[in-house]
């Protein structure tokens, strides 16, 4: 099985820059051992199950709740039977059809 989960998470406090909070979340994602891709608007994590990925997101919530009064998140989930490895294969499939590498 394969679960691709794209999410963004940040506190709604008055600071304009959220990068310090995003860094705390990404530390948890990176240490999880799951494949992931950081983008300017969110992070995509791939795991064998939805539950496995949501556990990482739950740990990120716990981290931000230590000193944030309100945390906003957006989550998109794509679950499918089959092996993991779709994170890179999906981009590669589009590039193959175009016959060139894309900026990703």
mmCIF file of N, CA and C in Angstrom:
data_model
loop_
_atom_site.group_PDB
_atom_site.id
_atom_site.type_symbol
_atom_site.label_atom_id
_atom_site.label_comp_id
_atom_site.label_asym_id
_atom_site.label_seq_id
_atom_site.Cartn_x
_atom_site.Cartn_y
_atom_site.Cartn_z
ATOM 1 N N UNK A 1 0.838 -1.179 0.000
ATOM 2 C CA UNK A 1 0.000 0.000 0.000
ATOM 3 C C UNK A 1 0.882 1.240 0.000
ATOM 4 N N UNK A 2 0.309 2.331 -0.436
ATOM 5 C CA UNK A 2 1.062 3.575 -0.503
ATOM 6 C C UNK A 2 0.141 4.744 -0.160
ATOM 7 N N UNK A 3 0.611 5.590 0.716
ATOM 8 C CA UNK A 3 -0.137 6.796 1.088
ATOM 9 C C UNK A 3 0.745 8.011 0.828
ATOM 10 N N UNK A 4 0.271 8.883 -0.035
ATOM 11 C CA UNK A 4 0.911 10.177 -0.249
ATOM 12 C C UNK A 4 0.060 11.205 0.465
ATOM 13 N N UNK A 5 0.679 11.946 1.363
ATOM 14 C CA UNK A 5 -0.055 12.945 2.140
ATOM 15 C C UNK A 5 0.664 14.274 2.006
ATOM 16 N N UNK A 6 -0.051 15.260 1.487
ATOM 17 C CA UNK A 6 0.490 16.607 1.391
ATOM 18 C C UNK A 6 -0.141 17.445 2.495
ATOM 19 N N UNK A 7 0.694 18.134 3.261
ATOM 20 C CA UNK A 7 0.146 18.955 4.337
ATOM 21 C C UNK A 7 0.968 20.215 4.531
ATOM 22 N N UNK A 8 0.307 21.191 5.121
ATOM 23 C CA UNK A 8 0.988 22.384 5.609
ATOM 24 C C UNK A 8 0.459 22.616 7.016
ATOM 25 N N UNK A 9 1.299 23.152 7.858
ATOM 26 C CA UNK A 9 0.935 23.360 9.261
ATOM 27 C C UNK A 9 1.711 24.554 9.801
ATOM 28 N N UNK A 10 0.991 25.464 10.450
ATOM 29 C CA UNK A 10 1.666 26.619 11.040
ATOM 30 C C UNK A 10 0.746 27.269 12.061
ATOM 31 N N UNK A 11 1.334 27.981 13.022
ATOM 32 C CA UNK A 11 0.503 28.696 14.001
ATOM 33 C C UNK A 11 -0.066 29.960 13.380
ATOM 34 N N UNK A 12 -1.178 30.407 13.934
ATOM 35 C CA UNK A 12 -1.808 31.619 13.407
ATOM 36 C C UNK A 12 -1.384 32.872 14.174
ATOM 37 N N UNK A 13 -0.390 32.745 15.044
ATOM 38 C CA UNK A 13 0.094 33.906 15.785
ATOM 39 C C UNK A 13 0.501 35.019 14.820
ATOM 40 N N UNK A 14 0.654 36.198 15.308
ATOM 41 C CA UNK A 14 0.822 37.401 14.498
ATOM 42 C C UNK A 14 2.145 37.506 13.736
ATOM 43 N N UNK A 15 3.073 36.607 13.909
ATOM 44 C CA UNK A 15 4.338 36.729 13.183
ATOM 45 C C UNK A 15 4.118 36.508 11.695
ATOM 46 N N UNK A 16 4.792 37.322 10.883
ATOM 47 C CA UNK A 16 4.637 37.192 9.440
ATOM 48 C C UNK A 16 5.378 35.971 8.918
ATOM 49 N N UNK A 17 6.595 35.740 9.382
ATOM 50 C CA UNK A 17 7.384 34.598 8.938
ATOM 51 C C UNK A 17 7.038 33.370 9.772
ATOM 52 N N UNK A 18 6.826 32.280 9.108
ATOM 53 C CA UNK A 18 6.484 31.012 9.782
ATOM 54 C C UNK A 18 7.609 29.989 9.683
ATOM 55 N N UNK A 19 8.746 30.368 9.111
ATOM 56 C CA UNK A 19 9.805 29.395 8.827
ATOM 57 C C UNK A 19 10.369 28.727 10.080
ATOM 58 N N UNK A 20 10.435 29.410 11.193
ATOM 59 C CA UNK A 20 10.943 28.785 12.420
ATOM 60 C C UNK A 20 10.018 27.648 12.868
ATOM 61 N N UNK A 21 8.717 27.842 12.693
ATOM 62 C CA UNK A 21 7.751 26.810 13.064
ATOM 63 C C UNK A 21 7.784 25.657 12.054
ATOM 64 N N UNK A 22 7.887 26.011 10.779
ATOM 65 C CA UNK A 22 7.972 24.992 9.737
ATOM 66 C C UNK A 22 9.224 24.137 9.944
ATOM 67 N N UNK A 23 10.313 24.761 10.357
ATOM 68 C CA UNK A 23 11.545 24.014 10.614
ATOM 69 C C UNK A 23 11.341 22.986 11.725
ATOM 70 N N UNK A 24 10.602 23.339 12.750
ATOM 71 C CA UNK A 24 10.320 22.391 13.841
ATOM 72 C C UNK A 24 9.504 21.211 13.336
ATOM 73 N N UNK A 25 8.537 21.495 12.485
ATOM 74 C CA UNK A 25 7.720 20.425 11.903
ATOM 75 C C UNK A 25 8.577 19.535 11.002
ATOM 76 N N UNK A 26 9.405 20.155 10.167
ATOM 77 C CA UNK A 26 10.234 19.379 9.246
ATOM 78 C C UNK A 26 11.290 18.550 9.953
ATOM 79 N N UNK A 27 11.728 18.980 11.110
ATOM 80 C CA UNK A 27 12.648 18.169 11.895
ATOM 81 C C UNK A 27 11.985 16.840 12.255
ATOM 82 N N UNK A 28 10.725 16.894 12.635
ATOM 83 C CA UNK A 28 9.974 15.678 12.975
ATOM 84 C C UNK A 28 9.769 14.821 11.734
ATOM 85 N N UNK A 29 9.406 15.440 10.623
ATOM 86 C CA UNK A 29 9.211 14.700 9.373
ATOM 87 C C UNK A 29 10.506 14.016 8.959
ATOM 88 N N UNK A 30 11.605 14.742 8.993
ATOM 89 C CA UNK A 30 12.902 14.200 8.577
ATOM 90 C C UNK A 30 13.329 13.033 9.463
ATOM 91 N N UNK A 31 13.131 13.170 10.754
ATOM 92 C CA UNK A 31 13.527 12.115 11.687
ATOM 93 C C UNK A 31 12.612 10.888 11.624
ATOM 94 N N UNK A 32 11.458 11.011 10.985
ATOM 95 C CA UNK A 32 10.520 9.879 10.896
ATOM 96 C C UNK A 32 11.064 8.749 10.030
ATOM 97 N N UNK A 33 11.971 9.073 9.131
ATOM 98 C CA UNK A 33 12.511 8.061 8.234
ATOM 99 C C UNK A 33 11.666 7.843 6.988
ATOM 100 N N UNK A 34 10.520 8.513 6.894
ATOM 101 C CA UNK A 34 9.664 8.378 5.715
ATOM 102 C C UNK A 34 10.186 9.264 4.589
ATOM 103 N N UNK A 35 9.893 8.871 3.361
ATOM 104 C CA UNK A 35 10.248 9.704 2.214
ATOM 105 C C UNK A 35 9.378 10.955 2.250
ATOM 106 N N UNK A 36 9.962 12.100 1.895
ATOM 107 C CA UNK A 36 9.196 13.338 1.874
ATOM 108 C C UNK A 36 9.795 14.309 0.877
ATOM 109 N N UNK A 37 9.006 15.300 0.528
ATOM 110 C CA UNK A 37 9.462 16.374 -0.345
ATOM 111 C C UNK A 37 8.928 17.685 0.216
ATOM 112 N N UNK A 38 9.815 18.591 0.519
ATOM 113 C CA UNK A 38 9.451 19.928 0.987
ATOM 114 C C UNK A 38 9.209 20.814 -0.227
ATOM 115 N N UNK A 39 8.089 21.537 -0.213
ATOM 116 C CA UNK A 39 7.793 22.499 -1.270
ATOM 117 C C UNK A 39 7.572 23.856 -0.610
ATOM 118 N N UNK A 40 7.530 24.936 -1.372
ATOM 119 C CA UNK A 40 7.309 26.248 -0.767
ATOM 120 C C UNK A 40 5.971 26.389 -0.055
ATOM 121 N N UNK A 41 4.979 25.561 -0.428
ATOM 122 C CA UNK A 41 3.639 25.695 0.136
ATOM 123 C C UNK A 41 3.224 24.534 1.024
ATOM 124 N N UNK A 42 4.110 23.557 1.237
ATOM 125 C CA UNK A 42 3.755 22.415 2.065
ATOM 126 C C UNK A 42 4.794 21.321 1.963
ATOM 127 N N UNK A 43 4.444 20.175 2.508
ATOM 128 C CA UNK A 43 5.331 19.027 2.509
ATOM 129 C C UNK A 43 4.529 17.797 2.098
ATOM 130 N N UNK A 44 5.133 16.953 1.275
ATOM 131 C CA UNK A 44 4.512 15.702 0.861
ATOM 132 C C UNK A 44 5.282 14.574 1.537
ATOM 133 N N UNK A 45 4.558 13.710 2.234
ATOM 134 C CA UNK A 45 5.168 12.555 2.905
ATOM 135 C C UNK A 45 4.586 11.296 2.284
ATOM 136 N N UNK A 46 5.422 10.277 2.098
ATOM 137 C CA UNK A 46 4.947 8.990 1.602
ATOM 138 C C UNK A 46 5.220 7.909 2.629
ATOM 139 N N UNK A 47 4.203 7.114 2.896
ATOM 140 C CA UNK A 47 4.339 5.981 3.800
ATOM 141 C C UNK A 47 3.556 4.802 3.275
ATOM 142 N N UNK A 48 3.644 3.690 3.969
ATOM 143 C CA UNK A 48 2.909 2.503 3.549
ATOM 144 C C UNK A 48 1.430 2.593 3.899
ATOM 145 N N UNK A 49 1.092 3.345 4.959
ATOM 146 C CA UNK A 49 -0.304 3.488 5.367
ATOM 147 C C UNK A 49 -0.599 4.945 5.705
ATOM 148 N N UNK A 50 -1.869 5.286 5.626
ATOM 149 C CA UNK A 50 -2.303 6.625 6.032
ATOM 150 C C UNK A 50 -1.990 6.835 7.506
ATOM 151 N N UNK A 51 -2.231 5.813 8.311
ATOM 152 C CA UNK A 51 -2.001 5.919 9.757
ATOM 153 C C UNK A 51 -0.549 6.254 10.075
ATOM 154 N N UNK A 52 0.378 5.640 9.338
ATOM 155 C CA UNK A 52 1.803 5.881 9.549
ATOM 156 C C UNK A 52 2.155 7.348 9.310
ATOM 157 N N UNK A 53 1.595 7.926 8.263
ATOM 158 C CA UNK A 53 1.880 9.327 7.950
ATOM 159 C C UNK A 53 1.168 10.261 8.931
ATOM 160 N N UNK A 54 -0.082 9.931 9.278
ATOM 161 C CA UNK A 54 -0.815 10.783 10.216
ATOM 162 C C UNK A 54 -0.170 10.789 11.600
ATOM 163 N N UNK A 55 0.522 9.728 11.958
ATOM 164 C CA UNK A 55 1.255 9.704 13.232
ATOM 165 C C UNK A 55 2.334 10.785 13.236
ATOM 166 N N UNK A 56 3.026 10.941 12.127
ATOM 167 C CA UNK A 56 4.058 11.981 12.016
ATOM 168 C C UNK A 56 3.417 13.364 12.122
ATOM 169 N N UNK A 57 2.292 13.556 11.461
ATOM 170 C CA UNK A 57 1.594 14.838 11.519
ATOM 171 C C UNK A 57 1.101 15.114 12.937
ATOM 172 N N UNK A 58 0.626 14.089 13.620
ATOM 173 C CA UNK A 58 0.193 14.234 15.012
ATOM 174 C C UNK A 58 1.356 14.661 15.910
ATOM 175 N N UNK A 59 2.523 14.090 15.679
ATOM 176 C CA UNK A 59 3.708 14.478 16.457
ATOM 177 C C UNK A 59 4.074 15.936 16.189
ATOM 178 N N UNK A 60 3.884 16.377 14.966
ATOM 179 C CA UNK A 60 4.149 17.783 14.637
ATOM 180 C C UNK A 60 3.179 18.701 15.369
ATOM 181 N N UNK A 61 1.906 18.304 15.442
ATOM 182 C CA UNK A 61 0.930 19.080 16.218
ATOM 183 C C UNK A 61 1.365 19.180 17.678
ATOM 184 N N UNK A 62 1.771 18.065 18.250
ATOM 185 C CA UNK A 62 2.213 18.065 19.652
ATOM 186 C C UNK A 62 3.369 19.025 19.861
ATOM 187 N N UNK A 63 4.278 19.078 18.902
ATOM 188 C CA UNK A 63 5.424 19.977 19.007
ATOM 189 C C UNK A 63 4.978 21.438 19.005
ATOM 190 N N UNK A 64 4.124 21.816 18.079
ATOM 191 C CA UNK A 64 3.715 23.213 17.991
ATOM 192 C C UNK A 64 2.780 23.619 19.124
ATOM 193 N N UNK A 65 2.023 22.695 19.659
ATOM 194 C CA UNK A 65 1.109 23.013 20.751
ATOM 195 C C UNK A 65 1.842 23.375 22.039
ATOM 196 N N UNK A 66 3.139 23.091 22.102
ATOM 197 C CA UNK A 66 3.919 23.442 23.291
ATOM 198 C C UNK A 66 3.911 24.946 23.545
ATOM 199 N N UNK A 67 3.917 25.744 22.465
ATOM 200 C CA UNK A 67 3.992 27.190 22.657
ATOM 201 C C UNK A 67 3.155 27.989 21.658
ATOM 202 N N UNK A 68 2.202 27.340 21.012
ATOM 203 C CA UNK A 68 1.323 28.025 20.068
ATOM 204 C C UNK A 68 -0.124 27.865 20.521
ATOM 205 N N UNK A 69 -0.865 28.953 20.508
ATOM 206 C CA UNK A 69 -2.249 28.911 20.960
ATOM 207 C C UNK A 69 -3.232 28.407 19.917
ATOM 208 N N UNK A 70 -2.823 28.468 18.650
ATOM 209 C CA UNK A 70 -3.701 28.004 17.581
ATOM 210 C C UNK A 70 -2.838 27.550 16.410
ATOM 211 N N UNK A 71 -3.133 26.362 15.878
ATOM 212 C CA UNK A 71 -2.357 25.805 14.775
ATOM 213 C C UNK A 71 -3.313 25.480 13.629
ATOM 214 N N UNK A 72 -2.989 25.981 12.452
ATOM 215 C CA UNK A 72 -3.780 25.735 11.251
ATOM 216 C C UNK A 72 -3.080 24.667 10.421
ATOM 217 N N UNK A 73 -3.861 23.789 9.786
ATOM 218 C CA UNK A 73 -3.263 22.838 8.857
ATOM 219 C C UNK A 73 -4.222 22.526 7.729
ATOM 220 N N UNK A 74 -3.644 22.108 6.641
ATOM 221 C CA UNK A 74 -4.361 21.647 5.471
ATOM 222 C C UNK A 74 -3.748 20.302 5.095
ATOM 223 N N UNK A 75 -4.582 19.289 4.850
ATOM 224 C CA UNK A 75 -4.079 17.947 4.574
ATOM 225 C C UNK A 75 -4.825 17.365 3.381
ATOM 226 N N UNK A 76 -4.064 16.816 2.415
ATOM 227 C CA UNK A 76 -4.625 16.080 1.282
ATOM 228 C C UNK A 76 -4.026 14.680 1.307
ATOM 229 N N UNK A 77 -4.859 13.656 1.115
ATOM 230 C CA UNK A 77 -4.415 12.270 1.204
ATOM 231 C C UNK A 77 -4.744 11.532 -0.088
ATOM 232 N N UNK A 78 -3.755 10.814 -0.610
ATOM 233 C CA UNK A 78 -3.942 9.936 -1.766
ATOM 234 C C UNK A 78 -3.465 8.546 -1.357
ATOM 235 N N UNK A 79 -4.422 7.645 -1.101
ATOM 236 C CA UNK A 79 -4.088 6.274 -0.725
ATOM 237 C C UNK A 79 -4.338 5.377 -1.921
ATOM 238 N N UNK A 80 -3.488 4.377 -2.064
ATOM 239 C CA UNK A 80 -3.638 3.458 -3.187
ATOM 240 C C UNK A 80 -2.982 2.133 -2.873
ATOM 241 N N UNK A 81 -3.577 1.056 -3.378
ATOM 242 C CA UNK A 81 -2.935 -0.245 -3.271
ATOM 243 C C UNK A 81 -1.712 -0.236 -4.172
ATOM 244 N N UNK A 82 -0.671 -0.909 -3.732
ATOM 245 C CA UNK A 82 0.553 -0.956 -4.515
ATOM 246 C C UNK A 82 1.730 -0.510 -3.669
ATOM 247 N N UNK A 83 2.917 -0.630 -4.219
ATOM 248 C CA UNK A 83 4.123 -0.328 -3.438
ATOM 249 C C UNK A 83 4.359 1.163 -3.259
ATOM 250 N N UNK A 84 5.134 1.500 -2.228
ATOM 251 C CA UNK A 84 5.569 2.882 -2.052
ATOM 252 C C UNK A 84 6.545 3.227 -3.170
ATOM 253 N N UNK A 85 6.844 4.493 -3.310
ATOM 254 C CA UNK A 85 7.758 4.949 -4.351
ATOM 255 C C UNK A 85 7.084 5.874 -5.340
ATOM 256 N N UNK A 86 5.826 6.195 -5.079
ATOM 257 C CA UNK A 86 5.097 7.068 -6.000
ATOM 258 C C UNK A 86 5.543 8.512 -5.915
ATOM 259 N N UNK A 87 6.160 8.906 -4.810
ATOM 260 C CA UNK A 87 6.561 10.296 -4.627
ATOM 261 C C UNK A 87 7.403 10.775 -5.809
ATOM 262 N N UNK A 88 8.356 9.979 -6.231
ATOM 263 C CA UNK A 88 9.217 10.356 -7.348
ATOM 264 C C UNK A 88 8.694 9.837 -8.684
ATOM 265 N N UNK A 89 7.992 8.710 -8.681
ATOM 266 C CA UNK A 89 7.497 8.135 -9.929
ATOM 267 C C UNK A 89 6.460 9.026 -10.596
ATOM 268 N N UNK A 90 5.628 9.698 -9.812
ATOM 269 C CA UNK A 90 4.590 10.547 -10.401
ATOM 270 C C UNK A 90 5.222 11.679 -11.218
ATOM 271 N N UNK A 91 6.237 12.311 -10.686
ATOM 272 C CA UNK A 91 6.925 13.388 -11.407
ATOM 273 C C UNK A 91 7.644 12.810 -12.623
ATOM 274 N N UNK A 92 8.309 11.683 -12.440
ATOM 275 C CA UNK A 92 9.031 11.047 -13.531
ATOM 276 C C UNK A 92 8.123 10.652 -14.688
ATOM 277 N N UNK A 93 6.920 10.227 -14.380
ATOM 278 C CA UNK A 93 5.961 9.845 -15.416
ATOM 279 C C UNK A 93 5.572 11.039 -16.285
ATOM 280 N N UNK A 94 5.338 12.175 -15.662
ATOM 281 C CA UNK A 94 4.997 13.384 -16.413
ATOM 282 C C UNK A 94 6.193 13.836 -17.247
ATOM 283 N N UNK A 95 7.386 13.793 -16.667
ATOM 284 C CA UNK A 95 8.591 14.192 -17.396
ATOM 285 C C UNK A 95 8.827 13.292 -18.607
ATOM 286 N N UNK A 96 8.568 12.001 -18.445
ATOM 287 C CA UNK A 96 8.752 11.059 -19.557
ATOM 288 C C UNK A 96 7.794 11.392 -20.719
ATOM 289 N N UNK A 97 6.578 11.751 -20.380
ATOM 290 C CA UNK A 97 5.602 12.096 -21.419
ATOM 291 C C UNK A 97 5.999 13.386 -22.148
ATOM 292 N N UNK A 98 6.633 14.308 -21.425
ATOM 293 C CA UNK A 98 7.085 15.554 -22.040
ATOM 294 C C UNK A 98 8.432 15.409 -22.737
ATOM 295 N N UNK A 99 9.200 14.393 -22.344
ATOM 296 C CA UNK A 99 10.517 14.193 -22.906
ATOM 297 C C UNK A 99 11.568 15.138 -22.370
ATOM 298 N N UNK A 100 11.325 15.674 -21.190
ATOM 299 C CA UNK A 100 12.314 16.568 -20.580
ATOM 300 C C UNK A 100 12.093 16.651 -19.073
ATOM 301 N N UNK A 101 13.127 17.078 -18.363
ATOM 302 C CA UNK A 101 13.042 17.289 -16.917
ATOM 303 C C UNK A 101 12.296 18.591 -16.645
ATOM 304 N N UNK A 102 11.523 18.565 -15.581
ATOM 305 C CA UNK A 102 10.811 19.757 -15.129
ATOM 306 C C UNK A 102 11.438 20.283 -13.859
ATOM 307 N N UNK A 103 11.212 21.535 -13.570
ATOM 308 C CA UNK A 103 11.662 22.092 -12.296
ATOM 309 C C UNK A 103 10.689 21.624 -11.232
ATOM 310 N N UNK A 104 11.181 20.861 -10.266
ATOM 311 C CA UNK A 104 10.298 20.384 -9.203
ATOM 312 C C UNK A 104 11.024 20.388 -7.889
#
